[in-house]
Coordinates of C-alpha atoms and ligand atoms in Angstrom, one line a residue:
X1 CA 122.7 96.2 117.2
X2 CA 119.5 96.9 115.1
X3 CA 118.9 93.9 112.5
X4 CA 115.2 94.5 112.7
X5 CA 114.3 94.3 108.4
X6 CA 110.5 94.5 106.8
X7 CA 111.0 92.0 104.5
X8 CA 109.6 88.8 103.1
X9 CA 111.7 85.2 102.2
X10 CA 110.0 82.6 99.6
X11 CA 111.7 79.3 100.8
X12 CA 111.3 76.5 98.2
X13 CA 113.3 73.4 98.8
X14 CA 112.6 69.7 97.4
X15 CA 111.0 67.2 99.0
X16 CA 112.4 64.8 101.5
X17 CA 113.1 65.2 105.0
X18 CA 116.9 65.6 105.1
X19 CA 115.4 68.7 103.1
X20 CA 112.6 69.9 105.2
X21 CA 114.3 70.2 108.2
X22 CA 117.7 72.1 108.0
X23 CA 115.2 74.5 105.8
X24 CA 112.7 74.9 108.6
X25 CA 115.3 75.5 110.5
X26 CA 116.9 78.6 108.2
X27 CA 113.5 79.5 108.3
X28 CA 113.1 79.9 112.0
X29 CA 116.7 81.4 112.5
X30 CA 115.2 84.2 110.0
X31 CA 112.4 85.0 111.8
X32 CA 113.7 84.3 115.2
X33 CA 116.3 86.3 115.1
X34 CA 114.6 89.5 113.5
X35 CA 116.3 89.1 110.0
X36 CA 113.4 88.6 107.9
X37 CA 110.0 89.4 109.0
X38 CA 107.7 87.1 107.0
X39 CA 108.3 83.6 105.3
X40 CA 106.6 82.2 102.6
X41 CA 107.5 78.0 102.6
X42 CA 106.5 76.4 99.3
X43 CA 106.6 72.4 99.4
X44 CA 106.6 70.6 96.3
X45 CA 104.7 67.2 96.5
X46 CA 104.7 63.9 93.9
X47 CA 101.2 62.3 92.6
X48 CA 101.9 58.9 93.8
X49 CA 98.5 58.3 95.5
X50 CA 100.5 57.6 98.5
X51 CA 99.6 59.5 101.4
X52 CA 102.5 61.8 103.3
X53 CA 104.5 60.2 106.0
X54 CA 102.8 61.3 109.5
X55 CA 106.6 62.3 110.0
X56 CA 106.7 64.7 107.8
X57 CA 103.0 66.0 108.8
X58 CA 104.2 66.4 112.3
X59 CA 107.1 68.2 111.6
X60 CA 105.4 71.0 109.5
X61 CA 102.8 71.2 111.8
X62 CA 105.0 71.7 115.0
X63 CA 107.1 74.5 113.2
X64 CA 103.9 76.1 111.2
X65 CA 102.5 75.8 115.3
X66 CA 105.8 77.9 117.0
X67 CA 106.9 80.1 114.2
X68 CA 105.7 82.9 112.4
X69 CA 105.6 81.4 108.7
X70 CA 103.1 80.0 106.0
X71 CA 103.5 76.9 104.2
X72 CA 102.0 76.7 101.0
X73 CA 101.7 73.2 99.5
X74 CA 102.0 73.1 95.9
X75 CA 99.6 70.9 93.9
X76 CA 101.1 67.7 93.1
X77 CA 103.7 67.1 90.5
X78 CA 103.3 64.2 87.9
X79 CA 107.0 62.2 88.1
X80 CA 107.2 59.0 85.8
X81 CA 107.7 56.1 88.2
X82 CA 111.2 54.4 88.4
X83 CA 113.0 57.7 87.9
X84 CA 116.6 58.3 89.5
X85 CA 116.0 60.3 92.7
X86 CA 118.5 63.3 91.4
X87 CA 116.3 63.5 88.1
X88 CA 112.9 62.9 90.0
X89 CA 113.8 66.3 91.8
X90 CA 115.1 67.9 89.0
X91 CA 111.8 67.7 87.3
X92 CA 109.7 68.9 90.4
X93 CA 112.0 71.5 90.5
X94 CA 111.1 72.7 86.8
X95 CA 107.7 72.0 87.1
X96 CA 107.2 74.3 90.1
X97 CA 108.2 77.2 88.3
X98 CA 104.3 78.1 87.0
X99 CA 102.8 76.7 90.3
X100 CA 105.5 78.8 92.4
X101 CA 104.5 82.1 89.9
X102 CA 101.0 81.6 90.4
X103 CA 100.6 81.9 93.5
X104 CA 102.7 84.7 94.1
X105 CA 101.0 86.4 91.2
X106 CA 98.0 86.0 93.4
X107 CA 99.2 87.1 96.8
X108 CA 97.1 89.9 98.7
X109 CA 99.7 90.4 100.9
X110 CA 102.8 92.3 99.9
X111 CA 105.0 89.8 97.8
X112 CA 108.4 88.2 98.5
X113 CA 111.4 90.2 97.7
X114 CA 113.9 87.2 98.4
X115 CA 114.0 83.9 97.2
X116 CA 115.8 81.6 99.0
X117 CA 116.2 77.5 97.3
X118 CA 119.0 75.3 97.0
X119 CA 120.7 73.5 94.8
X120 CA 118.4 71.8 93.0
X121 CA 116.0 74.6 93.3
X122 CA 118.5 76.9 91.6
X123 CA 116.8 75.8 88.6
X124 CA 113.5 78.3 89.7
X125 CA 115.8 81.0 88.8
X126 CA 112.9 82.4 86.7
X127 CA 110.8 82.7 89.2
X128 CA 113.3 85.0 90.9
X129 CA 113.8 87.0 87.6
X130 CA 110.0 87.1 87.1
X131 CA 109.1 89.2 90.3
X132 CA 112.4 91.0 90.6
X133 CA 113.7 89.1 93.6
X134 CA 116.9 89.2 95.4
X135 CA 118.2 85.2 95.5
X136 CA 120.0 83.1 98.1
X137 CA 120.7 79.2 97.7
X138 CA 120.6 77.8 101.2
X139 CA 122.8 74.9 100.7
X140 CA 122.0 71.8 103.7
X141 CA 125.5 70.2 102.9
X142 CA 129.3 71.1 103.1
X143 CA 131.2 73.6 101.8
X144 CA 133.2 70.6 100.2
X145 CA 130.9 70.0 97.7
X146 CA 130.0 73.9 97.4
X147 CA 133.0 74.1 95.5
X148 CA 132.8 71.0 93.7
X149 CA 129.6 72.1 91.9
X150 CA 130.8 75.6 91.5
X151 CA 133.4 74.2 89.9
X152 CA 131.6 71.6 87.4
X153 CA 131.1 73.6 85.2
X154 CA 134.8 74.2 84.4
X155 CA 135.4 70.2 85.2
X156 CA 132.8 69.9 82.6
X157 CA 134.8 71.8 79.5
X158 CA 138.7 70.1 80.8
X159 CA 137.7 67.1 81.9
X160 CA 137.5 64.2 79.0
X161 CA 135.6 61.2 79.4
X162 CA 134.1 60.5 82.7
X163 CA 135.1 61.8 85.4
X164 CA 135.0 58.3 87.5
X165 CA 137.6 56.4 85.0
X166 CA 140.2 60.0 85.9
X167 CA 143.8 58.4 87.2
X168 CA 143.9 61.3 89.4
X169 CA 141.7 63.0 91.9
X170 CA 139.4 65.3 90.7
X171 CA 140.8 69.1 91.8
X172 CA 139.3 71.9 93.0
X173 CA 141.7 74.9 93.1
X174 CA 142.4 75.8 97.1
X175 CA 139.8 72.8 98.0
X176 CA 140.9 69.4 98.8
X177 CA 140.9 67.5 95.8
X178 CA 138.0 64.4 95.6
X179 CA 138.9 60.6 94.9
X180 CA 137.2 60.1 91.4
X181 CA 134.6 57.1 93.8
X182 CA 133.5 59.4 95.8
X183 CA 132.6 62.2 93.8
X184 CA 128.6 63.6 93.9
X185 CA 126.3 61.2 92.4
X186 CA 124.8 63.4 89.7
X187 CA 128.4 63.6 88.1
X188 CA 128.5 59.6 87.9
X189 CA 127.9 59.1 84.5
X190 CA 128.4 62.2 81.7
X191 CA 125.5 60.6 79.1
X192 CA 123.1 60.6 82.0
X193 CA 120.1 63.4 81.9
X194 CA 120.2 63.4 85.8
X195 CA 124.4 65.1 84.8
X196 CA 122.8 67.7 82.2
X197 CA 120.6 68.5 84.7
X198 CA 122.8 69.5 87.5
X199 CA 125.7 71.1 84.9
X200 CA 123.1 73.3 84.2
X201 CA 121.8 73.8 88.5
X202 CA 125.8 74.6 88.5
X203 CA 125.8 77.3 86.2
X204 CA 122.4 78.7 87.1
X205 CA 123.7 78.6 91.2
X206 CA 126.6 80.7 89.9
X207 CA 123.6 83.7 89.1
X208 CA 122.5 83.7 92.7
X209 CA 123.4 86.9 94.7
X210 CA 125.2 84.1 97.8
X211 CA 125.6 81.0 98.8
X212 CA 124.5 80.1 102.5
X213 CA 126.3 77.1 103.5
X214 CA 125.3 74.9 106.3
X215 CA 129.0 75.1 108.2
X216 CA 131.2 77.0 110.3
X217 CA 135.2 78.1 109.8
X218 CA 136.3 75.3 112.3
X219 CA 134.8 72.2 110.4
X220 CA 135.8 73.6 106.9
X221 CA 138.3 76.4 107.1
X222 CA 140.9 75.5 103.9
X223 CA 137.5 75.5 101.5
X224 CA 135.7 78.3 102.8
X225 CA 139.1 80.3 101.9
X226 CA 139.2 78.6 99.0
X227 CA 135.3 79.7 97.7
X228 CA 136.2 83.3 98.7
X229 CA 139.5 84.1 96.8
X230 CA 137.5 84.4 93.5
X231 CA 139.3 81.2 91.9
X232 CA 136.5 79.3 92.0
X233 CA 133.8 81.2 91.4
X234 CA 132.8 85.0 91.9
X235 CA 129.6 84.1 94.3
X236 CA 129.6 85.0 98.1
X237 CA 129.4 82.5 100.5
X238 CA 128.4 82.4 104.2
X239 CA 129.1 79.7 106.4
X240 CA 125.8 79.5 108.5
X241 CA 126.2 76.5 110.3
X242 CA 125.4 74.3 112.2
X243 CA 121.9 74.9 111.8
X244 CA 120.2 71.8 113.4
X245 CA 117.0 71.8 115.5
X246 CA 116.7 71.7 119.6
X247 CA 116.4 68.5 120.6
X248 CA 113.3 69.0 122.8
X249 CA 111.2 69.8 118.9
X250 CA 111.8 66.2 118.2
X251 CA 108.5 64.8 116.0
X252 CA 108.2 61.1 116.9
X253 CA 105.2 59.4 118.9
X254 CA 105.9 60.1 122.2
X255 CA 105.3 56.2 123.0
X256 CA 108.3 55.3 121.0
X257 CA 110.4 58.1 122.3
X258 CA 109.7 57.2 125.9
X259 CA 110.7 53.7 125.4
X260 CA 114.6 54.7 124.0
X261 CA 115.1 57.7 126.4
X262 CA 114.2 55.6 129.5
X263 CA 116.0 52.7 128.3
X264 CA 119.0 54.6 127.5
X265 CA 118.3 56.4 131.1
X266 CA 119.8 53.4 132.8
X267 CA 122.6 53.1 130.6
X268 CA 126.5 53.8 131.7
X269 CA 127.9 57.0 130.6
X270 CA 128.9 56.9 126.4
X271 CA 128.4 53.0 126.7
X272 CA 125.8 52.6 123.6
X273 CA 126.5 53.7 119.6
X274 CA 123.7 54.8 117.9
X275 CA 122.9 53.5 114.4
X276 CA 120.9 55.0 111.9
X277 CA 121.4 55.1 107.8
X278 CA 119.4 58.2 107.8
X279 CA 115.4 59.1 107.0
X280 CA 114.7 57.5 103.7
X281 CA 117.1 54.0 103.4
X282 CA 116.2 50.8 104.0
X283 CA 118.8 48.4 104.1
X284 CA 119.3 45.4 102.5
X285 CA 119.1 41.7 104.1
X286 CA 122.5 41.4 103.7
X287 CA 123.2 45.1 105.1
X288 CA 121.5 44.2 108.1
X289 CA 123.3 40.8 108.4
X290 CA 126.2 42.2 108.7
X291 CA 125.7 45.2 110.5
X292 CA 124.3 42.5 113.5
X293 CA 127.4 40.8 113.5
X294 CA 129.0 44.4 113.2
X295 CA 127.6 45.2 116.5
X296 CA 127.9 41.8 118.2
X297 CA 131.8 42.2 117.5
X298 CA 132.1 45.6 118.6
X299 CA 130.5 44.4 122.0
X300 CA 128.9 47.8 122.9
X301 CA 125.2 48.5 123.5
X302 CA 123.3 49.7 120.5
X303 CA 120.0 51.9 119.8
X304 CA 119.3 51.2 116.2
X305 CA 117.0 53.2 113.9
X306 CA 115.6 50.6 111.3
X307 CA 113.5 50.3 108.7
X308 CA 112.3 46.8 108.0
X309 CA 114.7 45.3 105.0
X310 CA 114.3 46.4 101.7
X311 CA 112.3 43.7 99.2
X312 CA 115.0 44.6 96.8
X313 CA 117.7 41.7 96.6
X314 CA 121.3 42.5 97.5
X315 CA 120.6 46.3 97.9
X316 CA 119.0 49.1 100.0
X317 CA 116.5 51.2 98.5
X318 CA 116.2 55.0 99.0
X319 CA 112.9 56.2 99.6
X320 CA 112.0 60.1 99.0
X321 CA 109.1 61.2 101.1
X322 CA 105.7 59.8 100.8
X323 CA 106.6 57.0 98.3
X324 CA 106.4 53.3 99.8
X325 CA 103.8 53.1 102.4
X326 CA 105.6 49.5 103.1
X327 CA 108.2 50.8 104.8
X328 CA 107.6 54.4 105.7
X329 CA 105.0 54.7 109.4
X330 CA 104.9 50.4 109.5
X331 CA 102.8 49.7 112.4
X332 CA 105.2 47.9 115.0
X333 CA 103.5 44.6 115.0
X334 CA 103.3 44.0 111.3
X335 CA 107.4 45.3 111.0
X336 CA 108.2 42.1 113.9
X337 CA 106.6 39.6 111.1
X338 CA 108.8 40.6 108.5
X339 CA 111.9 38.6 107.8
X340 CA 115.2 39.7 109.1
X341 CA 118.1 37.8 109.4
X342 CA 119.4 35.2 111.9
X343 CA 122.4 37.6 113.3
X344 CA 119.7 40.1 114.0
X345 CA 117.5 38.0 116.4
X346 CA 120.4 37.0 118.0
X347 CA 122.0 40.2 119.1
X348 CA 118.5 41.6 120.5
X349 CA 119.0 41.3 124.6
X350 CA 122.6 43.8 123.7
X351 CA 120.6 46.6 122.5
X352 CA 116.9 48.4 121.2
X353 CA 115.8 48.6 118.0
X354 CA 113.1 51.4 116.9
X355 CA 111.3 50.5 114.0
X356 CA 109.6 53.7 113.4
X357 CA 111.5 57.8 113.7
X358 CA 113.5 57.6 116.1
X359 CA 114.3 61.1 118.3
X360 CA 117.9 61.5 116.7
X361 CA 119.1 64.6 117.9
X362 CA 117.5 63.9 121.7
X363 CA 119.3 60.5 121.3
X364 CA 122.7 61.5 120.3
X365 CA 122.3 64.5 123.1
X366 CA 121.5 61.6 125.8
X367 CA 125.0 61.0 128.1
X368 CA 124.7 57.0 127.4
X369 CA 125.5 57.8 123.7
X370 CA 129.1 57.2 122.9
X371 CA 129.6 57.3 119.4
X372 CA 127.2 56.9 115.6
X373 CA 127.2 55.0 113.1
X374 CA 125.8 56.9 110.8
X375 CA 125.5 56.8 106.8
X376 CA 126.8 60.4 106.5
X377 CA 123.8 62.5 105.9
X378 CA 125.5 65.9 106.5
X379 CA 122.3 66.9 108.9
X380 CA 123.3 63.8 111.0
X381 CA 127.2 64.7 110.8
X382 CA 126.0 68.6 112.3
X383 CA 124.0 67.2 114.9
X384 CA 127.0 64.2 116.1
X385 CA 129.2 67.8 116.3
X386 CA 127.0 69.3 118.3
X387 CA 126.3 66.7 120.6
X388 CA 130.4 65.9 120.7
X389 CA 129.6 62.4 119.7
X390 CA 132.3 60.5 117.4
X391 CA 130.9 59.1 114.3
X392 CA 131.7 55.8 112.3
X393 CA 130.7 56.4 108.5
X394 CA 128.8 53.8 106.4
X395 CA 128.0 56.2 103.1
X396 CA 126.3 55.3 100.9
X397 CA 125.4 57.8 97.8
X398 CA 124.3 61.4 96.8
X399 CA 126.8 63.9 99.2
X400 CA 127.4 61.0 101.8
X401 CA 130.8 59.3 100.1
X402 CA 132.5 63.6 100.5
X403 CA 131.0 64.0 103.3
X404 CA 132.5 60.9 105.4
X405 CA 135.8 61.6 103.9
X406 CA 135.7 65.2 105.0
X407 CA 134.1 64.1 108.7
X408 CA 137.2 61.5 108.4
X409 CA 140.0 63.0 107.1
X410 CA 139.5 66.5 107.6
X411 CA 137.6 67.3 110.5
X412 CA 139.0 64.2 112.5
X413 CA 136.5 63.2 114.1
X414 CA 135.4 59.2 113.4
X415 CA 136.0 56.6 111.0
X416 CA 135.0 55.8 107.1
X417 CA 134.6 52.4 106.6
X418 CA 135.2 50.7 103.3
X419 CA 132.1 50.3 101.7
X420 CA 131.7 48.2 98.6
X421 CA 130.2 50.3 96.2
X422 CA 128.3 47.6 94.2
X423 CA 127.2 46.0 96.8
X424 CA 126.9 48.7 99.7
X425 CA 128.1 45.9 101.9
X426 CA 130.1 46.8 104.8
X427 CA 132.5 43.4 106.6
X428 CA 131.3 42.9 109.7
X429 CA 134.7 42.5 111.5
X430 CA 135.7 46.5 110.3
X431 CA 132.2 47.6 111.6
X432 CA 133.4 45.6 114.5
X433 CA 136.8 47.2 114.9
X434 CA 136.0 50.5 114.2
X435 CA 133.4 50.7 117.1
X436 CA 135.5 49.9 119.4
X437 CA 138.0 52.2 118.5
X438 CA 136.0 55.2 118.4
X439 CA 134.4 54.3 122.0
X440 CA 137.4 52.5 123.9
X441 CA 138.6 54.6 126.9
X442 CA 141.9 53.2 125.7
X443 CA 142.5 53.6 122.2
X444 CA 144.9 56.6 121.3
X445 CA 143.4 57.4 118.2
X446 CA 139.5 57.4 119.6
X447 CA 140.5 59.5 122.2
X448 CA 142.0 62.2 120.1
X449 CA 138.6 61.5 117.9
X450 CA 136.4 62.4 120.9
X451 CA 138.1 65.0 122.6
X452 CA 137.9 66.8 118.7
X453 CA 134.0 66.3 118.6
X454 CA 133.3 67.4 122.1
X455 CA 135.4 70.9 121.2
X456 CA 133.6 71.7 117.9
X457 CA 130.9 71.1 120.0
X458 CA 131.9 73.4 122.5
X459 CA 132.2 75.9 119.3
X460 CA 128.9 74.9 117.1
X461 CA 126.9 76.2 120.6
X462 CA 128.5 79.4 120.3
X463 CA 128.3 80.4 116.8
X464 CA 124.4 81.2 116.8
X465 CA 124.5 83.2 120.0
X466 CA 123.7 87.3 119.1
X467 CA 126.9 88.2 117.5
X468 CA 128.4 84.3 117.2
X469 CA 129.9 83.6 114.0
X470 CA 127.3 82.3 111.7
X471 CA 124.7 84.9 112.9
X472 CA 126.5 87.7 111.8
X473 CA 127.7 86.1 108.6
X474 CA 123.8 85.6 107.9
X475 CA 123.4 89.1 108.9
X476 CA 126.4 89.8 105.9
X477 CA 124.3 88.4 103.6
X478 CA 121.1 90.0 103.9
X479 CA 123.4 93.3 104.3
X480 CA 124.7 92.8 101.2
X481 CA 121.9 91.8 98.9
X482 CA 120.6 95.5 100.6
X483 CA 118.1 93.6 102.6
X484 CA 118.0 95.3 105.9
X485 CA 117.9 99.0 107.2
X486 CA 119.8 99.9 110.3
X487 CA 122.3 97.0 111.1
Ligands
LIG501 N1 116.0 61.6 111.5 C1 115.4 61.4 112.7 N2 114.9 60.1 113.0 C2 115.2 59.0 112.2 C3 115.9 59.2 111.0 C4 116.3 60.5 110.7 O1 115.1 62.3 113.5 O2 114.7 57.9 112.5 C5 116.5 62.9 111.2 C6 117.9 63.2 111.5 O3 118.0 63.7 112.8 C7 118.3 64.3 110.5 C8 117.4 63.9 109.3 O4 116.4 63.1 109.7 O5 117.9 65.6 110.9 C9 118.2 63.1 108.2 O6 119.0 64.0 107.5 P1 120.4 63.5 106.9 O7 121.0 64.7 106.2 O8 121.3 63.0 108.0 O9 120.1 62.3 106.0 P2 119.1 61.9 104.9 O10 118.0 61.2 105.6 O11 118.6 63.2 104.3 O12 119.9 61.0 104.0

């Protein structure tokens, strides 16, 4: 089978790593694999004054090092300061447009014929029009919420009032319908600019020529049907998934790694839970608190990725990339001062904390690792699959409140716990309970949890082998936007 093409991908995505890397990774897939010949990366970047975390550096650097791609960086983007996330990327995303043009318009080199962006990027559409490009939205999530924003735009003309005050669940036809509380956080309040904004990502995402989606058939079957019968929305989709990186490419000072893997080394088989709430959170005092007597309850050993707690009162704060040089790349000794609770001193002989990145993917790959709590990022959900580890949800915004139903209820494969959405607080006794049951040898429901995981892992290994699953689907899509001679 021929897929060798001659052609060249732009890949734009926002900032942020839980961006950077699943599109690094569609980037190398591309290349590696001989569908595209030649990728462009452009990386939009905020004027904050605050320099890029060494993370994020590393991670560039290591992929620009191994694969054949360039990254351009884009000249830094004004963003006024206290702006929402959603809307903060929404507004890089426009003002990339002329940056984007520009230096395409000046390329010696033959010039992209495919754009490839994601949701929030759909709003470059121009730039696609501009220079006659085929498009593609790479989207890093579920399928799940796929259809929910395909659909928004119908919500948007039925639905009165907002969506959040609706009796009913919110339906998606052939989808599983959403519970009006979890529903994605741009669609939280109608008046909002962040909501204009992505009604109008939504319609312009319904203009691209596919949707790649970062899933397989076995985690999602009943919605990738659904986004294919037409109801929904005329757009192709192919499930891609899981596109997560190797565990040996892990970016994190090899000090720190050393120091988890060795500890975890001369651990007892799936005895520790791994806890992270993903790349950019800090948690709040009172998170922390009771995540400590979480873990003391559930009894098990614990590697814990943690940022020192949030100044905030009462909540976490989500960092995007390169914003709070207080919390993002601490030097260990100065994170010890800082204040954390009583609880979390005390449980510190039953487990390891890493203050900085922490290895995730060689982590949750290591045979003492038994289960994760995790907030739900759908990058950490792909890469708990494919190392068949059990999961116990603590979501917390954005796609994280679908995606732990759908890891919960759907896939089967861990727990949701109940989080209180003003607070983001979490009891300590459910935290408790719920990691036991996921890692007791004894526990009916945790075993059919576990033995789930480990054979979607079995599956996830298989779908990127030559002719698995999600390559050929990629394959489809490049076929069909008539990028490819000889497949
Ligand atoms: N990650 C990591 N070390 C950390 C925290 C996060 O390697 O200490 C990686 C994790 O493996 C995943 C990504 O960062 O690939 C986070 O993406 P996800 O979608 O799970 O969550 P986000 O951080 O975007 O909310």
């Amino acid at each position: 089978r021929n897929t060798r093409t001659h052609y060249h991908a732009a890949l734009f995505c926002p900032p942020g790593m839980g961006h950077i890397i699943p599109f690094l990774e569609l980037a190398k897939h591309l290349v590696s694999h001989n569908i595209v010949t030649k990728i462009t990366f452009f990386l939009p970047s905020i004027n904050n004054n605050n320099p890029k975390p060494q993370v994020e550096t590393n991670v560039l650097q290591s992929s620009m090092e191994q694969n054949q791609f360039d990254i351009v960086h884009l000249p830094p983007i004004d963003v006024p300061t206290n702006t929402d996330v959603g809307l903060k990327l929404a507004i890089i995303m426009e003002e990339s447009i002329p940056l984007i043009c520009h230096e395409i318009s000046t390329m010696t080199t033959p010039k992209p014929t495919i754009l490839i962006t994601e949701l929030f990027g759909s709003l470059v559409l121009p730039v696609a029009e501009k220079f006659n490009m085929s498009k593609l939205v790479f989207w890093p999530s579920n399928a799940w919420i796929v259809a929910l924003a395909l659909h928004t735009p119908t919500l948007d003309k039925v639905v009165e009032g907002e969506y959040t005050d609706q009796d009913d669940f919110i339906q998606i036809p052939g989808s599983n319908p959403i519970r009006p509380c979890d529903l994605f956080a741009p669609m939280l309040h109608r008046s909002d600019q962040l909501y204009h904004e992505y009604l109008q990502m939504c319609k312009e995402m319904r203009k691209f020529d596919g949707i790649l989606v970062n899933t397989f058939h076995e985690l999602e079957a009943k919605t990738i049907a659904a986004l294919r019968n037409g109801k929904i929305s005329k757009v192709p989709i192919y499930p891609i998934g899981p596109l997560i990186r190797e565990a040996k490419r892990q970016n994190c000072d090899d000090e720190n790694r050393n120091y988890v893997i060795d500890w975890l080394d001369k651990q007892e088989e799936e005895s520790v839970i791994y806890v992270s709430l993903g790349s950019g959170y800090t948690m709040s005092h009172e998170q922390i608190k009771e995540m400590a007597l979480g873990l003391e309850l559930g009894g098990k050993k614990f590697v814990w990725s943690l940022r020192p707690p949030s100044t905030k009162a009462g909540y976490g704060n989500y960092l995007t990339a390169g914003e709070d040089t207080e919390s993002n790349g601490i030097p260990k000794s100065q994170a010890s001062v800082r204040a954390f609770p009583d609880e979390f001193y005390k449980i510190q002989n039953q487990g390891l904390v890493v203050m900085d990145w922490a290895p995730q993917l060689e982590i949750l790959k290591h045979s003492s690792i038994g289960g994760f709590l995790s907030h739900c990022g759908w990058n950490s959900i792909l890469e708990s699959v494919s190392s068949g580890v059990p999961i116990v949800g603590w979501p917390l915004f954005a796609d994280q409140l679908m995606s732990a139903e759908l890891m919960a209820k759907e896939i089967g494969i861990g727990i949701r716990l109940n989080v209180n959405q003003s607070t983001k607080v979490v009891g300590s006794e459910e935290i408790g309970k719920s990691i036991w049951k996921i890692m007791d040898k004894e526990d009916i429901e945790g075993c059919a949890m576990r033995k789930r995981v480990k054979e979607l892992k079995q599956i996830a290994e298989k779908s990127w082998s030559q002719d698995g699953p999600s390559f050929c689907e990629m394959v489809n899509a490049f076929v069909k936007i008539g990028h490819t001679n000889g497949v």
